[in-house]
Structures are given as C-alpha cells and as structure tokens.
Coordinates of C-alpha atoms in Angstrom, one line a residue:
M147 CA -11.6 -6.3 -30.8
I148 CA -8.4 -4.8 -29.5
E149 CA -5.4 -7.0 -30.0
I150 CA -3.8 -8.5 -26.8
R151 CA -0.1 -8.2 -27.3
K152 CA 2.0 -11.3 -26.3
G153 CA 5.6 -12.4 -26.3
Q154 CA 7.2 -11.2 -23.0
A155 CA 6.3 -14.0 -20.6
P156 CA 9.2 -16.3 -19.7
A157 CA 9.1 -20.0 -20.4
P158 CA 7.6 -22.2 -17.6
L159 CA 9.9 -23.3 -14.9
T160 CA 11.4 -26.7 -15.3
R161 CA 10.9 -29.3 -12.6
A162 CA 14.6 -29.1 -11.7
E163 CA 14.6 -25.3 -11.4
F164 CA 11.4 -25.4 -9.3
S165 CA 13.1 -27.8 -7.0
V166 CA 16.1 -25.5 -6.5
R167 CA 13.9 -22.5 -5.7
F168 CA 11.6 -24.5 -3.4
K169 CA 14.5 -26.0 -1.4
A170 CA 16.2 -22.6 -0.9
S171 CA 13.8 -22.0 2.0
F172 CA 15.2 -25.1 3.8
I173 CA 18.9 -24.6 3.4
D174 CA 19.5 -24.5 7.2
P175 CA 21.2 -27.8 8.3
A176 CA 18.5 -28.1 11.0
F177 CA 16.0 -29.1 8.2
R178 CA 18.1 -32.1 7.1
A179 CA 16.3 -34.5 9.4
E180 CA 13.1 -33.7 7.5
D181 CA 14.4 -34.0 3.9
S182 CA 11.8 -36.7 3.1
S183 CA 9.0 -34.6 4.4
I184 CA 10.3 -31.6 2.5
A185 CA 10.4 -33.7 -0.7
R186 CA 6.7 -34.6 -0.2
L187 CA 5.8 -31.0 0.3
E188 CA 7.8 -30.0 -2.7
E189 CA 5.8 -32.4 -4.9
I190 CA 2.5 -30.9 -3.7
A191 CA 3.8 -27.4 -4.3
W192 CA 5.0 -28.4 -7.8
Q193 CA 1.5 -29.7 -8.7
A194 CA -0.1 -26.5 -7.4
H195 CA 2.4 -24.5 -9.5
N196 CA 2.1 -26.7 -12.6
E197 CA -1.7 -26.6 -12.5
Y198 CA -1.7 -22.9 -11.6
R199 CA -3.9 -23.3 -8.5
K200 CA -3.8 -19.6 -7.7
S201 CA -6.9 -19.6 -5.3
P202 CA -7.4 -23.0 -3.7
F203 CA -10.5 -21.8 -1.9
T204 CA -13.3 -20.2 -3.9
Q205 CA -17.0 -19.5 -3.5
K206 CA -19.8 -18.2 -5.6
A207 CA -19.8 -14.4 -5.9
G208 CA -23.5 -14.2 -5.0
P209 CA -25.8 -11.2 -5.1
G210 CA -24.4 -7.7 -5.9
Y211 CA -22.0 -9.0 -8.6
S212 CA -22.6 -9.0 -12.4
D213 CA -22.0 -12.8 -12.5
P214 CA -23.3 -14.2 -9.2
D215 CA -22.3 -17.7 -10.2
Y216 CA -18.6 -16.8 -10.8
D217 CA -16.2 -18.5 -8.4
L218 CA -14.3 -15.8 -6.6
S219 CA -11.4 -16.3 -4.3
S220 CA -12.6 -16.7 -0.7
E221 CA -9.6 -14.7 0.5
W222 CA -10.5 -11.8 -1.8
I223 CA -14.1 -11.8 -0.6
A224 CA -13.0 -11.7 3.0
T225 CA -10.7 -8.7 2.3
K226 CA -13.5 -6.9 0.4
Q227 CA -15.9 -7.5 3.3
R228 CA -13.4 -5.9 5.7
I229 CA -12.9 -2.9 3.5
D230 CA -16.7 -2.4 3.1
A231 CA -17.0 -2.5 6.9
A232 CA -14.2 0.0 7.3
Q233 CA -15.9 2.3 4.9
L234 CA -19.1 2.2 7.0
R235 CA -17.1 3.0 10.1
W236 CA -15.4 5.9 8.3
A237 CA -18.8 7.3 7.3
D238 CA -20.4 6.8 10.7
P239 CA -20.5 10.3 12.4
A240 CA -20.5 8.6 15.8
S241 CA -17.2 6.7 15.1
P242 CA -13.9 8.1 16.5
S243 CA -11.7 10.2 14.2
R244 CA -8.8 8.2 12.8
V245 CA -5.5 9.2 11.3
L246 CA -3.2 6.7 9.6
L247 CA 0.4 7.5 10.3
V248 CA 2.7 5.9 7.7
C249 CA 6.4 5.5 8.5
G250 CA 8.0 5.2 5.1
S251 CA 11.6 4.4 6.3
A252 CA 13.0 0.9 5.8
R253 CA 15.2 1.3 8.9
N254 CA 14.6 0.2 12.4
D255 CA 16.7 -1.1 15.3
G256 CA 15.4 -4.6 15.0
T257 CA 17.4 -5.4 11.8
C258 CA 20.7 -4.7 10.2
P259 CA 21.0 -0.9 10.9
G260 CA 20.7 -1.6 14.6
E261 CA 19.2 1.9 15.2
M262 CA 15.7 3.4 14.9
S263 CA 14.9 5.8 12.1
K264 CA 14.6 9.6 12.4
T265 CA 11.3 9.1 10.5
F266 CA 9.9 7.0 13.3
R267 CA 10.8 9.7 15.8
L268 CA 9.1 12.4 13.7
L269 CA 6.1 10.2 13.4
G270 CA 6.0 9.9 17.2
I271 CA 6.0 13.7 17.5
A272 CA 3.0 13.9 15.2
R273 CA 1.3 11.1 17.1
E274 CA 1.4 12.9 20.4
I275 CA -0.3 15.9 18.9
L276 CA -3.1 13.8 17.4
E277 CA -3.7 12.0 20.7
Q278 CA -3.9 15.4 22.5
A279 CA -6.5 16.4 20.0
G280 CA -8.6 13.3 20.8
I281 CA -7.9 11.6 17.5
Q282 CA -7.2 7.9 17.2
P283 CA -3.8 7.3 15.6
D284 CA -3.0 4.1 13.6
V285 CA 0.7 3.6 13.1
L286 CA 1.7 1.8 9.9
D287 CA 5.4 1.1 10.2
L288 CA 6.6 0.0 6.8
S289 CA 10.0 -0.9 8.1
L290 CA 8.4 -4.1 9.3
L291 CA 8.9 -5.4 5.8
S292 CA 12.6 -5.6 6.5
S293 CA 12.4 -6.9 10.1
E294 CA 9.5 -9.3 10.4
Y295 CA 9.3 -12.9 9.2
G296 CA 6.9 -13.4 6.4
R297 CA 5.9 -9.7 6.1
T298 CA 5.5 -8.9 2.4
I299 CA 4.1 -6.3 0.0
H300 CA 4.2 -7.9 -3.4
P301 CA 4.8 -5.6 -6.4
C302 CA 2.0 -4.2 -8.6
K303 CA 1.6 -6.2 -11.8
G304 CA 0.4 -3.3 -13.8
C305 CA -3.1 -4.7 -14.7
V306 CA -4.3 -1.2 -15.1
S307 CA -2.1 -0.6 -18.1
T308 CA -3.9 -3.4 -19.9
A309 CA -7.3 -1.9 -19.0
M310 CA -8.5 -0.1 -15.9
P311 CA -11.4 -2.6 -15.2
L312 CA -8.8 -5.4 -15.0
C313 CA -7.4 -3.8 -11.8
N314 CA -9.7 -4.8 -8.9
W315 CA -10.5 -3.0 -5.7
P316 CA -9.1 -4.5 -3.6
C317 CA -6.3 -6.0 -5.6
S318 CA -7.0 -9.6 -6.7
C319 CA -3.5 -10.4 -8.0
Y320 CA -2.6 -11.7 -4.5
P321 CA -2.4 -14.1 -2.8
N322 CA -1.3 -16.3 -5.6
H323 CA -0.6 -19.7 -4.1
A324 CA 0.6 -21.2 -7.4
L325 CA 3.5 -18.8 -7.4
D326 CA 4.1 -18.7 -3.6
Q327 CA 3.1 -15.1 -3.6
I328 CA 1.4 -15.1 -0.2
N329 CA 1.4 -13.2 3.1
D330 CA 0.5 -10.0 1.2
W331 CA 0.3 -7.2 3.8
M332 CA -1.8 -5.0 1.5
A333 CA -5.0 -6.9 2.3
E334 CA -4.7 -5.4 5.8
I335 CA -3.3 -2.0 4.6
Y336 CA -6.3 -1.4 2.3
E337 CA -8.6 -1.7 5.3
R338 CA -6.5 0.7 7.3
W339 CA -6.5 3.3 4.6
T340 CA -10.2 3.0 4.2
A341 CA -10.9 3.4 7.9
A342 CA -8.8 6.6 8.2
H343 CA -10.2 10.1 7.9
A344 CA -6.7 11.3 7.2
V345 CA -3.3 10.1 6.4
I346 CA 0.1 11.5 7.4
I347 CA 3.1 10.1 5.5
V348 CA 6.4 10.6 7.2
S349 CA 9.3 9.6 5.0
P350 CA 13.0 10.0 4.3
V351 CA 14.5 10.5 0.9
Y352 CA 16.3 7.5 -0.6
W353 CA 18.2 8.5 -3.8
Y354 CA 15.9 11.4 -4.6
Q355 CA 12.8 9.2 -4.2
S356 CA 10.5 7.4 -1.8
P357 CA 12.0 4.4 0.0
S358 CA 11.1 1.1 -1.6
P359 CA 8.7 -0.1 1.1
L360 CA 6.7 3.1 0.7
K361 CA 6.8 2.9 -3.1
L362 CA 5.5 -0.7 -3.0
M363 CA 2.5 0.4 -1.0
I364 CA 1.9 3.4 -3.3
D365 CA 1.9 1.3 -6.4
R366 CA -0.5 -1.3 -4.9
L367 CA -2.9 1.5 -4.0
V368 CA -3.5 2.1 -7.7
C369 CA -6.7 0.0 -7.4
A370 CA -8.1 2.6 -5.0
D371 CA -8.2 5.1 -7.9
G372 CA -10.3 3.7 -10.6
G373 CA -10.2 0.0 -9.6
N374 CA -13.0 -2.4 -10.4
P375 CA -14.9 -3.7 -7.3
D376 CA -16.5 -6.5 -9.4
P377 CA -14.0 -9.1 -10.7
T378 CA -16.8 -11.1 -12.1
S379 CA -17.5 -8.4 -14.7
T380 CA -14.2 -9.4 -16.4
S381 CA -14.4 -13.1 -15.5
G382 CA -11.4 -12.6 -13.3
K383 CA -8.4 -11.6 -15.4
N384 CA -9.8 -11.7 -18.9
A385 CA -8.0 -8.9 -20.7
S386 CA -10.4 -8.8 -23.7
K387 CA -13.4 -8.3 -21.5
A388 CA -11.6 -5.6 -19.5
K389 CA -10.7 -3.7 -22.6
E390 CA -14.3 -3.9 -23.8
L391 CA -15.5 -2.5 -20.5
E392 CA -13.0 0.4 -20.6
M393 CA -13.9 1.3 -24.2
A394 CA -17.6 1.3 -23.4
G395 CA -16.9 4.0 -20.8
W396 CA -15.2 3.5 -17.4
D397 CA -16.1 5.9 -14.6
Y398 CA -12.8 5.5 -12.7
P399 CA -14.3 5.4 -9.1
Q400 CA -12.1 7.0 -6.5
H401 CA -12.6 4.7 -3.6
L402 CA -10.6 6.7 -1.0
A403 CA -11.4 10.3 -2.2
G404 CA -12.4 12.8 0.4
R405 CA -9.8 12.0 3.0
V406 CA -7.3 14.5 4.4
Y407 CA -3.5 14.3 4.1
G408 CA -0.3 15.7 5.5
L409 CA 3.4 15.0 4.7
I410 CA 6.6 15.2 6.6
I411 CA 9.6 14.5 4.2
H412 CA 13.2 14.8 5.4
G413 CA 16.6 14.3 3.9
D414 CA 20.2 15.3 4.5
V415 CA 21.6 16.2 1.1
A416 CA 19.0 16.6 -1.7
G417 CA 15.7 15.4 -3.1
I418 CA 13.3 16.5 -0.4
E419 CA 11.2 18.9 -2.5
G420 CA 10.9 16.5 -5.4
S421 CA 9.9 13.7 -3.1
R422 CA 7.3 15.7 -1.3
R423 CA 5.9 17.1 -4.5
A424 CA 5.5 13.7 -6.0
L425 CA 3.7 12.4 -2.9
S426 CA 1.4 15.5 -2.9
D427 CA 0.6 15.1 -6.6
W428 CA -0.2 11.4 -6.1
L429 CA -2.6 12.1 -3.1
D430 CA -4.2 15.0 -4.9
W431 CA -4.8 12.8 -7.9
M432 CA -6.5 10.2 -5.7
G433 CA -8.9 12.8 -4.5
F434 CA -7.4 13.5 -1.1
I435 CA -7.6 17.0 0.4
D436 CA -4.4 18.6 1.7
A437 CA -4.6 20.1 5.2
G438 CA -2.9 23.3 4.1
V439 CA 0.5 24.6 3.4
Q440 CA 1.9 23.8 6.9
A441 CA 0.8 20.2 6.4
R442 CA 3.2 19.7 3.5
L443 CA 6.6 19.8 5.1
D444 CA 10.0 19.0 3.5
R445 CA 13.2 19.7 5.5
F446 CA 16.8 18.9 5.7
I447 CA 18.1 17.4 9.0
G448 CA 21.9 17.6 9.5
Y449 CA 22.5 19.0 6.0
Y450 CA 25.7 17.4 4.7
E451 CA 26.6 16.3 8.2
P452 CA 27.8 12.8 9.1
Y453 CA 25.3 10.0 9.1
A454 CA 26.6 8.8 12.5
T455 CA 25.4 12.0 14.2
S456 CA 22.1 12.4 12.4
H457 CA 19.9 11.6 15.5
D458 CA 21.9 14.2 17.4
S459 CA 21.1 16.7 14.6
L460 CA 17.4 16.0 15.0
D461 CA 17.7 16.4 18.8
Q462 CA 19.2 19.9 18.2
D463 CA 16.7 20.9 15.5
E464 CA 13.9 22.0 17.7
P465 CA 12.2 24.1 14.9
V466 CA 11.8 21.1 12.6
Q467 CA 10.3 19.2 15.6
E468 CA 7.8 22.0 16.0
E469 CA 7.1 22.0 12.3
A470 CA 6.3 18.3 12.5
R471 CA 3.8 19.1 15.3
N472 CA 2.3 21.8 13.1
V473 CA 1.7 19.2 10.4
A474 CA -0.3 17.1 12.9
R475 CA -2.1 20.2 14.2
A476 CA -3.2 21.2 10.7
V477 CA -4.4 17.6 9.9
A478 CA -6.3 17.4 13.2
K479 CA -8.0 20.7 12.4
A480 CA -8.9 19.6 8.9
V481 CA -10.3 16.3 10.2
V482 CA -12.7 18.2 12.4
E483 CA -13.8 20.3 9.4
L484 CA -14.1 17.3 7.2
R485 CA -16.3 15.4 9.6
A486 CA -18.5 18.4 10.2
G487 CA -19.1 18.6 6.4
R488 CA -17.4 22.0 6.1
L489 CA -14.2 21.0 4.4
Q490 CA -15.7 19.1 1.5
A491 CA -18.3 21.9 1.1
V492 CA -15.7 24.3 -0.1
Q493 CA -14.2 21.8 -2.5
P494 CA -15.4 22.3 -6.1
N495 CA -17.5 19.4 -7.3
L496 CA -16.1 19.3 -10.9
S497 CA -16.1 16.4 -13.3
R498 CA -12.8 15.6 -15.0
P499 CA -13.0 15.9 -18.7
R500 CA -10.3 13.3 -19.2
P501 CA -10.6 10.9 -16.2
K502 CA -7.8 8.3 -15.8

C-alpha cells in the first residue's frame, strides 16, 4: 500500500474563530436588528462545520456506478446529468453548431474600473463573425466573478496530484456546505464547455500570465482531462482506493477531446507570446484541435502607450480588429469541417505511450 503523507492540514477552527468569520458577512449596521436571528443561524452553521456536513442532500448512486448503494451528493448527480445531456446535444448532427466565447478579463464597467475591457470588445468582434456564419455563440464573461453577488469559482484542491481517479468529472469537491464553499459557477461552466463544438478564449495578459478568473477556470477543468466519472469507485475521496486504481492502470479519459479552439491574446508591454503559448499547450494537451495558425493570435494594443487611452488605441488599430475576425472565421470553418467528420479524419489516432 502506498503511504498517504500527512501533516500539512491546519488545526480545526475554534468556536470563537468560527464566530468571527461567520459574522463578517453581517457587519453592515442594517443587520443589527436581526442579531438574535444571526446567532441562531451561526449555531446551525457551526454544527454543519463541526460535523463536516459537506453534502446535506444525498441519494443512492444507482445503476451505472461501481457501487450503486453509495450515497452520492444530489447536487453532483444533477450536474453530471446536465453534462451528459450536453454531450448528447454536442454529438447530435441535427443540433446547432455552438462556440463558447470566453472573456478572460477581470475588468468590466459594472465594478471598480468603471470601464469595459478591450477583451470584451474583441470578443464582440468575433461574435459578430460567428453569428454571420450561422453559428450559435455562448458568451462566458469571467469578469462577472468581480461584479456579481455570490458569483464564485473556487480553487482546484489538487486531488489529481494524490491520484488521478480521486479527481472526479465533474468536480465533486464543491459545493462543500460544511466550509461555506458554495455557489460554485463551475457546475454551469462544465456544461457549457461540453455543449460547445469550439471554444475561443479572448484574454489580456496580467503580469505575464492569464488573469486570475481565467486561471481559476483552467485549473478546475483538470477533471475534464483524465477525471473519474464514478466517485463510488473510490468511495468518494478515499485516497488509498484512488491510488490503487491508478496503479492498476488508469486510462485518463479526455472528456472534452475533439473540440476546436481559437485564441485572441492581447497586451500592452510584454507577455503575449508566453501567455498564448501556454493556453495553446493546455488545449492541445486536453485533445482540442486548433483551427490553424490564424486562429492563434497574440498582439500588442497601444504598445507602451498610456492605459488611459488604450480603448482609443484599439479603435485605431483596424488590422488587429480584422485579425480578431480572422480567428472567428478560422474557427467557424473548422467547426464545419469537424461536424462533417473531415477534421478529425485527418487527425492521427495515436495512443500516448505515457498518458497523464
């Protein structure tokens, strides 16, 4: 048996520290009239935390799982059912072609910056081309994480690094009601990635890398590449069972492979090539198919010019606007080829000697 290494987890919260953290959500003086009600809710929340009631609603896994009698989270089962339905729509030749347009910027005019992002404008340019091509666009604006109440993508907990079968498709780490890790947007995002025939990621560069909202989503998509669709096979989060499964031979299923992608990466000083290359490498690894060299765009907008006039710089840079249109045109063409069976036909069907 492989040793399970221990020793990093923090000590459990004390009742007093839990109280401080719970009450932080009710600091507004308007809540003072309900202090007694808040105290009663706090006691319920403490019991849920202390007893680690991660999933208050469960049901038997049922047919199709290795342990049909295992109690699975009802919320997880609902997400899995929506993903399975989305996969059927994706595979249905009579369904409309769909492209997921991901806005990777954290900026929009509904929050502190007070101004929309150039990323969103470039996404809009690509969207127009897709609509003209008769393709159904689905805009996933990740800036909503910074501007909408209760909108959250929780961080990946790295289950895969203990053993790949411990990472479930879709992710079963959230929601975790015992830790108040709720409202996880990824439950919806998994479904939208699954339903898409192609994905176009439009993103700025933040400190040489992808913005944090985009990186949060990327990390949580690890379960799409090798994730275990059957949590009962590891009795939930049983690390020993997961290690045994991996060592017996894990097939690393690529749940989103075969979709098309395009990229529009922009910056103003440095980092665009590295960011675009990292995103390309990630999507290639997941089994996505790039739509050609013109679909992998990285460009400076207002190179070393003031931030204050960056939108004006985009207005004046008509070539980069046209290049953004070309990304969408290339993706639209690739989607047609994909759904006709011609794009995958030219892809070599090779097994990986060292899958991971």
